[in-house]
Short mmCIF file of C-alpha atoms in Angstrom, two decimals:
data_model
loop_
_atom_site.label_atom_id
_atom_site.label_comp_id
_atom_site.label_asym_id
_atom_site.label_seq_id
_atom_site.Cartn_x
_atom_site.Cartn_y
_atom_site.Cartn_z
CA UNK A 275 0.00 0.00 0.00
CA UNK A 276 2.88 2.40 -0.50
CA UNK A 277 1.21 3.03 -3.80
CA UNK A 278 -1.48 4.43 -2.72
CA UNK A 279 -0.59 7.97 -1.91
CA UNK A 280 0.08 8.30 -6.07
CA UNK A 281 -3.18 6.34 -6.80
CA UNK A 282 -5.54 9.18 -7.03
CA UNK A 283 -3.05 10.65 -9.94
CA UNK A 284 -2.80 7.53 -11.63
CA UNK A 285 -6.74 7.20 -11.75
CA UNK A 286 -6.95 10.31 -13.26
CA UNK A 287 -4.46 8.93 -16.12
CA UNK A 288 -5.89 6.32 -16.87
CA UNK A 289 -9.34 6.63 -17.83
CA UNK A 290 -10.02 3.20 -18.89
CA UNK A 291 -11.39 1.72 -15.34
CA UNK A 292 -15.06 3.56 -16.55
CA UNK A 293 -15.40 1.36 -19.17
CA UNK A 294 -16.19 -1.79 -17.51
CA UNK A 295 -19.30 -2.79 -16.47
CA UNK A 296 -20.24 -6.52 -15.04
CA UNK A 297 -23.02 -8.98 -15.57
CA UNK A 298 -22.66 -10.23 -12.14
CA UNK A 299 -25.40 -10.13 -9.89
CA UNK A 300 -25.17 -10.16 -6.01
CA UNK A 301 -28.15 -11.60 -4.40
CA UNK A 302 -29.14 -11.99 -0.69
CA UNK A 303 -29.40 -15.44 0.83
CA UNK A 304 -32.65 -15.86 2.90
CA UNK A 305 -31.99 -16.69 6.27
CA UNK A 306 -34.82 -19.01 6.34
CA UNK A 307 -33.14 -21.15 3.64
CA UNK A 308 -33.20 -25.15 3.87
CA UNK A 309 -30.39 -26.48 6.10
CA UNK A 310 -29.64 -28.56 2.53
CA UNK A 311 -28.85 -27.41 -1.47
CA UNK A 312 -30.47 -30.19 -2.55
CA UNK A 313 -33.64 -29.77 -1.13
CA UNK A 314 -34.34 -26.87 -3.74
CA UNK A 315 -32.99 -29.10 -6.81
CA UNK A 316 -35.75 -29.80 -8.47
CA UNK A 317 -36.68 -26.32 -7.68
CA UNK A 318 -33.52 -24.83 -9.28
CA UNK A 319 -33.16 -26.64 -12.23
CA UNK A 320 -36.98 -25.54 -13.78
CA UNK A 321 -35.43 -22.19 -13.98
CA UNK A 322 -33.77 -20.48 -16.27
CA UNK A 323 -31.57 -18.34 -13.73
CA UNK A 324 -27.60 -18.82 -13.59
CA UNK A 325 -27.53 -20.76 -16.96
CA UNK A 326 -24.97 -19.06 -19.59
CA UNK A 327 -25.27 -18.19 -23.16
CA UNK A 328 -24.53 -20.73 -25.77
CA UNK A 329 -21.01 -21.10 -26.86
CA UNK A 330 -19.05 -23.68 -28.83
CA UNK A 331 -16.88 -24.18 -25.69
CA UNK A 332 -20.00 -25.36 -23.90
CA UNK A 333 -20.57 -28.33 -26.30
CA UNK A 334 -17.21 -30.13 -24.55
CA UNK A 335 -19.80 -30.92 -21.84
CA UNK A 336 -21.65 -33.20 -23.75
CA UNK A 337 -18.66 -35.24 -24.53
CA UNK A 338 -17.49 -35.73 -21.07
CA UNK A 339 -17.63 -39.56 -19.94
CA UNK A 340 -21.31 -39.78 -17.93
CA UNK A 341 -18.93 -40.12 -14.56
CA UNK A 342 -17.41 -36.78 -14.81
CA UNK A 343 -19.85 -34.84 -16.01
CA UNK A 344 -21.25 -33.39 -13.15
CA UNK A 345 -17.77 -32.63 -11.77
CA UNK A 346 -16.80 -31.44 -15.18
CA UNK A 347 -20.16 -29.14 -14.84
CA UNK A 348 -18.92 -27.83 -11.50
CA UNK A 349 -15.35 -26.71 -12.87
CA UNK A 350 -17.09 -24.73 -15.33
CA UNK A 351 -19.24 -22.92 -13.05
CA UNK A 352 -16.42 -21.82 -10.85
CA UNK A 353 -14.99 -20.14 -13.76
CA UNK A 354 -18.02 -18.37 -14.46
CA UNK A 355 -17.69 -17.31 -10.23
CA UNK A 356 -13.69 -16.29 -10.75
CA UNK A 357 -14.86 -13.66 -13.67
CA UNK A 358 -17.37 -12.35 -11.40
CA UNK A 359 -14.94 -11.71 -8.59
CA UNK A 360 -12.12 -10.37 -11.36
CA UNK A 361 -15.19 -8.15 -12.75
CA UNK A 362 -15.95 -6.53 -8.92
CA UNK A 363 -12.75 -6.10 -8.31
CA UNK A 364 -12.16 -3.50 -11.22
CA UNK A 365 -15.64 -2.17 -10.25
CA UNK A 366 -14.11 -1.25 -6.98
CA UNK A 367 -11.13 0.38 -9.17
CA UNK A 368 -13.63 2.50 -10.83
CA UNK A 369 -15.87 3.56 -7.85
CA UNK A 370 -12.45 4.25 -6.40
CA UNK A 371 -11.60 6.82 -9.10
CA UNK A 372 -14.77 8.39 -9.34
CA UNK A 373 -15.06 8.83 -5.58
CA UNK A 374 -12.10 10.68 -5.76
CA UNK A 375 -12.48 13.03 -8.77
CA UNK A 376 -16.14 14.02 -7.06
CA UNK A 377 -13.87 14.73 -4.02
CA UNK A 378 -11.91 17.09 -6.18
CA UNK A 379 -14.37 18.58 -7.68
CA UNK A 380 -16.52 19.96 -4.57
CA UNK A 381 -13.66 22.24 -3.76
CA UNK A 382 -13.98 21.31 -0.48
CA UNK A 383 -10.35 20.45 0.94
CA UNK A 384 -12.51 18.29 3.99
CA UNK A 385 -14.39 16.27 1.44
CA UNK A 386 -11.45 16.26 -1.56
CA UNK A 387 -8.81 14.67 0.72
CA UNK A 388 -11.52 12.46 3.02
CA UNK A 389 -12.71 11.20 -0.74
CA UNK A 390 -9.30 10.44 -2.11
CA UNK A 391 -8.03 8.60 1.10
CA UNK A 392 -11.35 6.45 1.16
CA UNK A 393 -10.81 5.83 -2.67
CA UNK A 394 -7.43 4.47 -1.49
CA UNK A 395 -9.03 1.84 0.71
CA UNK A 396 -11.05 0.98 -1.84
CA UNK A 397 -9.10 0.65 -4.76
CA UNK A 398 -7.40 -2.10 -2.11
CA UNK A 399 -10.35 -4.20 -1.70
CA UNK A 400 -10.60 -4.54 -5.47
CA UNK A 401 -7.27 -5.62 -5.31
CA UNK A 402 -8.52 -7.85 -2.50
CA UNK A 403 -11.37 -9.12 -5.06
CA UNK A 404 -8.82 -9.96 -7.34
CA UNK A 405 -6.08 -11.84 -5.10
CA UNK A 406 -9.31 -14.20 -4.05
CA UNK A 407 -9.88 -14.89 -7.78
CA UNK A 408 -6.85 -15.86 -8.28
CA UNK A 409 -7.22 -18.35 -5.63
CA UNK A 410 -10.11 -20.01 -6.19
CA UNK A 411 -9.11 -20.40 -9.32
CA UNK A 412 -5.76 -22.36 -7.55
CA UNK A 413 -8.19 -24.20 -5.89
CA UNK A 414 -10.54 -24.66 -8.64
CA UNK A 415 -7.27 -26.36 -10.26
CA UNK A 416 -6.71 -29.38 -7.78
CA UNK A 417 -10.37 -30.30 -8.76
CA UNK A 418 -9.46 -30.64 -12.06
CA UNK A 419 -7.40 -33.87 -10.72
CA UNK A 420 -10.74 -35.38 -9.40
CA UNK A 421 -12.53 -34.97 -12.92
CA UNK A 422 -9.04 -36.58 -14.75
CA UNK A 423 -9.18 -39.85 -13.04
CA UNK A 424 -13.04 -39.97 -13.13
CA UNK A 425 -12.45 -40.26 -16.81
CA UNK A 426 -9.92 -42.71 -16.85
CA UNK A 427 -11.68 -44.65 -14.84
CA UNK A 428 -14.81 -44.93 -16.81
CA UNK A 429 -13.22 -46.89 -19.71
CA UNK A 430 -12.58 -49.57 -17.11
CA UNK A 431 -16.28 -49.21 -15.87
CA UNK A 432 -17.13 -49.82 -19.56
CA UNK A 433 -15.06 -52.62 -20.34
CA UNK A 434 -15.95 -54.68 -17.37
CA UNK A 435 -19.61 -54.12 -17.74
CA UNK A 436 -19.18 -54.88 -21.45
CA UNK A 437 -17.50 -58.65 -21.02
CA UNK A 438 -19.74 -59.15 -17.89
CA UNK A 439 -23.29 -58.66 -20.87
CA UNK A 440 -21.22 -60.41 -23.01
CA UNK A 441 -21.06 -63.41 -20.84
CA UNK A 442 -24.95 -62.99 -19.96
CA UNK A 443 -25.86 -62.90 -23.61
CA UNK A 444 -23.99 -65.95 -24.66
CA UNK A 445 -25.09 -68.20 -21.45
CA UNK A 446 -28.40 -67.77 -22.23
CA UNK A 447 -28.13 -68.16 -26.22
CA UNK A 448 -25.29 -70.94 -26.24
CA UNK A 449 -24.59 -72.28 -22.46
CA UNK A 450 -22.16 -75.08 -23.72
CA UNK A 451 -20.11 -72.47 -25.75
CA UNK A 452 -16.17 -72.57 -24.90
CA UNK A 453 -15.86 -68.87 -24.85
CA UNK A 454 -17.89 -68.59 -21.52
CA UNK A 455 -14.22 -70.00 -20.42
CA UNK A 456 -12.00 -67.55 -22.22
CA UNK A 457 -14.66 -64.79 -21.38
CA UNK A 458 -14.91 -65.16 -17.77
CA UNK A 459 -11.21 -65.13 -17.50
CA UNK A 460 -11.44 -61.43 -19.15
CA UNK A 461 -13.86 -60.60 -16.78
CA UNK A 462 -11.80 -61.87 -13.85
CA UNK A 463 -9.00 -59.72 -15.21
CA UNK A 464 -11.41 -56.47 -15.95
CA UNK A 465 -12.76 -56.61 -12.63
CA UNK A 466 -9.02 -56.87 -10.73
CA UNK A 467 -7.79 -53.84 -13.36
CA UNK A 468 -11.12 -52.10 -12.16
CA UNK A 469 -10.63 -52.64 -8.69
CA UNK A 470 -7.43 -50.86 -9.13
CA UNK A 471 -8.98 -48.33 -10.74
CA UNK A 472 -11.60 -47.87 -8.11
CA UNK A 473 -9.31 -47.43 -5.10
CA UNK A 474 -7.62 -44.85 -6.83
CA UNK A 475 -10.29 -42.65 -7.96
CA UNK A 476 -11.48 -43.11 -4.17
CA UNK A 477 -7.95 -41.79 -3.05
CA UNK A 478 -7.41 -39.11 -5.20
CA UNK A 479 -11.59 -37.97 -4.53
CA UNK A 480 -10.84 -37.91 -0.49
CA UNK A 481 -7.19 -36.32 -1.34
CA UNK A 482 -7.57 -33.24 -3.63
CA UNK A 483 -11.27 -32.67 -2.22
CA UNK A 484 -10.07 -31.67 0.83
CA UNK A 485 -7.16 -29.88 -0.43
CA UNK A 486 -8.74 -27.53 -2.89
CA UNK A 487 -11.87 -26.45 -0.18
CA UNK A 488 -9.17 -26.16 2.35
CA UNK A 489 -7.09 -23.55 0.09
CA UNK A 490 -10.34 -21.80 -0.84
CA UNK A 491 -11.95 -21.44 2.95
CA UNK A 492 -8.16 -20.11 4.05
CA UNK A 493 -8.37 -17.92 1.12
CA UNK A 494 -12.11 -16.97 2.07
CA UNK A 495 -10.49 -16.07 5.77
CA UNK A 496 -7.74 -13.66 4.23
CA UNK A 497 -10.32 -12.33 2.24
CA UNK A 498 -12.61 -11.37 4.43
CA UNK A 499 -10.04 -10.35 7.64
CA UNK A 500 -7.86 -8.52 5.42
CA UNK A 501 -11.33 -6.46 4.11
CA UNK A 502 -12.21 -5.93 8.04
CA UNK A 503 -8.85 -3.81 8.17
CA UNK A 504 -9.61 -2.23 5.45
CA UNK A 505 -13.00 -1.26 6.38
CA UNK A 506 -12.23 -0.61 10.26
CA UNK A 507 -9.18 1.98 9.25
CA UNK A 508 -11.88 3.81 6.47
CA UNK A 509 -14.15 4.10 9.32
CA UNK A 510 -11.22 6.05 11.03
CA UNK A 511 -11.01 7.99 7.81
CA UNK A 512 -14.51 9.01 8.10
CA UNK A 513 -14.43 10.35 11.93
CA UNK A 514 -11.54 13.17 10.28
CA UNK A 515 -14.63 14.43 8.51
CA UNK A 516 -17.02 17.09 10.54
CA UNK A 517 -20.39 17.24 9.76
CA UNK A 518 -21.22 20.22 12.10
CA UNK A 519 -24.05 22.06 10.48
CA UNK A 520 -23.17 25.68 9.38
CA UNK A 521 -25.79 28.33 9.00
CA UNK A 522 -25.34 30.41 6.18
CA UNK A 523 -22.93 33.04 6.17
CA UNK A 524 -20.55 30.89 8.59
CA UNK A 525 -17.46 29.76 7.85
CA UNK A 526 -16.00 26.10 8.45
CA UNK A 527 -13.07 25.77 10.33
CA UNK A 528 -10.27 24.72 7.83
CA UNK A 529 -9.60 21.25 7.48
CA UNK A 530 -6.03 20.23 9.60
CA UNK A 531 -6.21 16.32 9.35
CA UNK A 532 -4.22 15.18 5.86
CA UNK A 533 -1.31 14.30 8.00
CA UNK A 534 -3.70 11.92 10.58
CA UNK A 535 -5.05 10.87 6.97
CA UNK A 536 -1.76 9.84 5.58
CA UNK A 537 -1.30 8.07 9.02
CA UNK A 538 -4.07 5.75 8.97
CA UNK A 539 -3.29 4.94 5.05
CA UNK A 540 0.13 3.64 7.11
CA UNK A 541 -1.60 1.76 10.18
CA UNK A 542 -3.48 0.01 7.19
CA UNK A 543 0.05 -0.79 5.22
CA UNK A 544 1.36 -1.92 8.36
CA UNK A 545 -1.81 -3.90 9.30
CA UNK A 546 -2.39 -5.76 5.61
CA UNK A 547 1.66 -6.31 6.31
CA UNK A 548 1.28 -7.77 9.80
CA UNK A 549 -1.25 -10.35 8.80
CA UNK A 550 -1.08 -13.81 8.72
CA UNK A 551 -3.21 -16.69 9.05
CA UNK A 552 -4.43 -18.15 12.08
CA UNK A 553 -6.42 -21.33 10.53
CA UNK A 554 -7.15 -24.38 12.43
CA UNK A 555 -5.56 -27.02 10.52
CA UNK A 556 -7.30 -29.60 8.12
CA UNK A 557 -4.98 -32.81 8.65
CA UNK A 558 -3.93 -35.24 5.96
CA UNK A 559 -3.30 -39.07 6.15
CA UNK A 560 -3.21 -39.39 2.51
CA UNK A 561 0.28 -40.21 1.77
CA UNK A 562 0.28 -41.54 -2.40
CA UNK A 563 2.25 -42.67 -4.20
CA UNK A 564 2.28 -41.87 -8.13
CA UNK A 565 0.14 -45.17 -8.64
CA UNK A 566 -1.94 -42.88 -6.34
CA UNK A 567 -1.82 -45.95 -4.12
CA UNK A 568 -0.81 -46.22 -0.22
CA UNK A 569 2.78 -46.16 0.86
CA UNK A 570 4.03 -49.23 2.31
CA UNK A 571 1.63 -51.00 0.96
CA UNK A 572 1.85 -54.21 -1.43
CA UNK A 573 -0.13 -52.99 -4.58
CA UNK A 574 -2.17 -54.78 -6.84
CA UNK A 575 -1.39 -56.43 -9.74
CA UNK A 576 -2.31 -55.14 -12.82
CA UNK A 577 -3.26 -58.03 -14.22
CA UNK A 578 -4.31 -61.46 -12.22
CA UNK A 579 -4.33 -64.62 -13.53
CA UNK A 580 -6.46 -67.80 -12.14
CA UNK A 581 -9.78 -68.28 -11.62
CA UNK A 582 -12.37 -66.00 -9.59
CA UNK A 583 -12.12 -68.31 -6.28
CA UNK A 584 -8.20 -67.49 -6.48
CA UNK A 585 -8.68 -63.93 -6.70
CA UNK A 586 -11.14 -63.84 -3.69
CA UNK A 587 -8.92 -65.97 -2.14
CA UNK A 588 -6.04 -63.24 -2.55
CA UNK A 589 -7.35 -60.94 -0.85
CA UNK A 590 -9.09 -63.05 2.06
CA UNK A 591 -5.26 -63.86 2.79
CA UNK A 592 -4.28 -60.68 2.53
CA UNK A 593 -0.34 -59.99 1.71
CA UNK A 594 0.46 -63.33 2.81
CA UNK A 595 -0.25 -64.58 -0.56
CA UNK A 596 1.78 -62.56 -2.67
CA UNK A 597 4.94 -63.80 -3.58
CA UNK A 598 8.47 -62.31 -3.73
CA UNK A 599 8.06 -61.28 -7.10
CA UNK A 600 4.00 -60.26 -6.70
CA UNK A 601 3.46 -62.82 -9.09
CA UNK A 602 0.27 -65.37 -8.39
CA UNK A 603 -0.33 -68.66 -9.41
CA UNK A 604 -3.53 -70.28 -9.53
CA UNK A 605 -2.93 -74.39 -8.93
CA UNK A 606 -0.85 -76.17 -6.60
CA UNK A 607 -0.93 -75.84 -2.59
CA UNK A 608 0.59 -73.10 -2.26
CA UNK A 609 0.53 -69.38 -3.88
CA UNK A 610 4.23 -68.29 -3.39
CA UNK A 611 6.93 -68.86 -5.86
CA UNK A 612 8.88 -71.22 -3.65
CA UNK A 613 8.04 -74.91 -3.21
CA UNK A 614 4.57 -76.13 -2.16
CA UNK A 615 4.50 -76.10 1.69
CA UNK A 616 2.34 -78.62 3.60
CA UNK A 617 0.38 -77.06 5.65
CA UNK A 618 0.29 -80.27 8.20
CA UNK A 619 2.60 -82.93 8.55
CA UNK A 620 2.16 -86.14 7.05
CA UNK A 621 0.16 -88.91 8.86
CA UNK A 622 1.43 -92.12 9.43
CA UNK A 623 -0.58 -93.85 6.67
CA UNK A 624 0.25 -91.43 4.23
CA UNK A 625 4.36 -92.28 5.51
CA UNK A 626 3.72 -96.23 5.10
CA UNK A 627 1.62 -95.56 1.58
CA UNK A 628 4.81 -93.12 0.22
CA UNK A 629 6.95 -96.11 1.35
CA UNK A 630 4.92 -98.76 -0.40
CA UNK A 631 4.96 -96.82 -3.52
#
């Protein structure tokens, strides 16, 4: 905020703040409001309010795979919500400047330098406007991870369900067929390449959902703390300013404050400079790797080979039955890579029959 003592020249210069105008509109939130969004859903969507005009652009939403569409839909409106905050804040710019040439222009040295330290503040919470834009739009980003795997994880949705009606269609046409066989062994390797698939769309959801609302609630804090010293020092602006009635004739007494002014532009510097964040914090146990799977964990194969009973057996055993090299096998009595272990020792009879034989 150094700047700011020059900022009521530099309005002047450059004209171009009065040309902007916004479509936003800023609405008030009953207080009697449902305790839940989706109560008024039905509501909402019969009307035509919040939708956007047609565009090519808005065609890539009908292309999106059906499971991210509605996140895809949710991206989009945020960027609609980061123009309207960019728009205010150069609507605060241009209040700011006109505030300030008014000032000027009552020839009132009270009012001119009152206006033009106000216009100041002001032309900071635009600024303000603008800094939250920027992140929710960081925010708005880690999202964007979300609606990725979504749609690479919908190919493997497909896939499975395809072999799986595949399978359905040809028991009941040709039961006896030998590609049930070589089908169902597909489908026992589409489901273990979609359970992968699965766990990590579930990790990255939890993950990067509560990352991006935690960045855009701290950035809702400094938004609206840093706007708080901002308003409380233009409040201190406004008690420099005497509104004693005069009758006519009188004469005010001249105005002495500019240098208190100039002050409390500083204690706002200093303030804005002398903030930081005091959030509680929003803990994270997800530790990923780039398979977006759990550290120090055994992962699963990519690819699994056996029969279904196998594969449920896997994972009833847990990482007991994964062998040195994570490969499986699906026969024999044990499913390590070593040598099959007994898991008893032999009876007698069985001794005396090996001997025999």
């Amino acid at each position: 905020m150094a700047r700011m003592y020059k900022i009521r020249r530099v309005l002047r210069w450059d004209g171009g703040w009065h040309g902007y105008s916004t479509s936003c509109e800023i609405t008030k939130l009953s207080r009697n409001r449902a305790l839940s969004i989706r109560s008024n859903k039905n509501k909402d969507s019969s009307s035509g309010g919040g939708r956007h005009g047609f565009s090519l652009n808005s065609l890539r939403g009908t292309v999106q795979p059906e499971l991210s569409k509605k996140l895809y839909k949710l991206i989009k409106s945020e960027n609609h919500l980061i123009q309207c905050y960019e728009n205010a804040g150069k609507e605060r710019l241009s209040v700011a400047t006109q505030l300030s040439d008014w000032g000027e222009a009552t020839n009132d040295d009270a009012i001119s330098d009152v206006s033009d330290k106000i216009g100041v503040l002001l032309s900071e919470l635009g600024e303000q406007e603008d800094v939250y834009a920027h992140n929710i739009d960081d925010s708005r980003a880690v999202l964007k991870a979300i609606r990725n795997t979504e749609k690479s994880v919908q190919p493997s949705r497909d896939h499975k369900a395809k072999i799986a009606d595949e399978i359905a269609k040809l028991k009941a046409k040709e039961p006896q067929s030998a590609r049930l066989v070589t089908l169902e062994q597909e489908l026992v390797r589409a489901e273990a390449e979609n359970l992968v698939a699965e766990a990590q769309l579930t990790n990255i959801t939890r993950q990067k959902l509560k990352e991006a609302y935690a960045a855009e609630f701290a950035a809702t804090i400094e938004r609206a703390e840093k706007q708080i010293i901002l308003a409380r020092h233009g409040r201190r602006i406004l008690n420099l300013l005497d509104d004693t009635p005069v009758v006519p004739g009188d004469v005010r007494p001249a105005y002495e404050h500019s240098n208190q002014a100039r002050q409390i532009l500083n204690d706002a510097e200093d303030d804005l400079k002398d903030w930081q964040h005091e959030l509680e914090d929003v803990p994270s146990s997800a530790h990923l790797e780039p398979n977006l799977m759990p550290r120090e964990q055994h992962n699963i194969p990519q690819s699994e080979i056996g029969d279904e009973s196998v594969l449920h057996h896997q994972h009833a055993q847990g990482s007991s039955d994964i062998g040195v090299d994570g490969s499986r096998i699906s026969s024999g009595g044990s499913v390590t890579t070593g040598q099959p272990l007994d898991s008893y020792a032999p009876s007698e009879s069985e001794a005396t029959r090996s001997q025999v034989v």
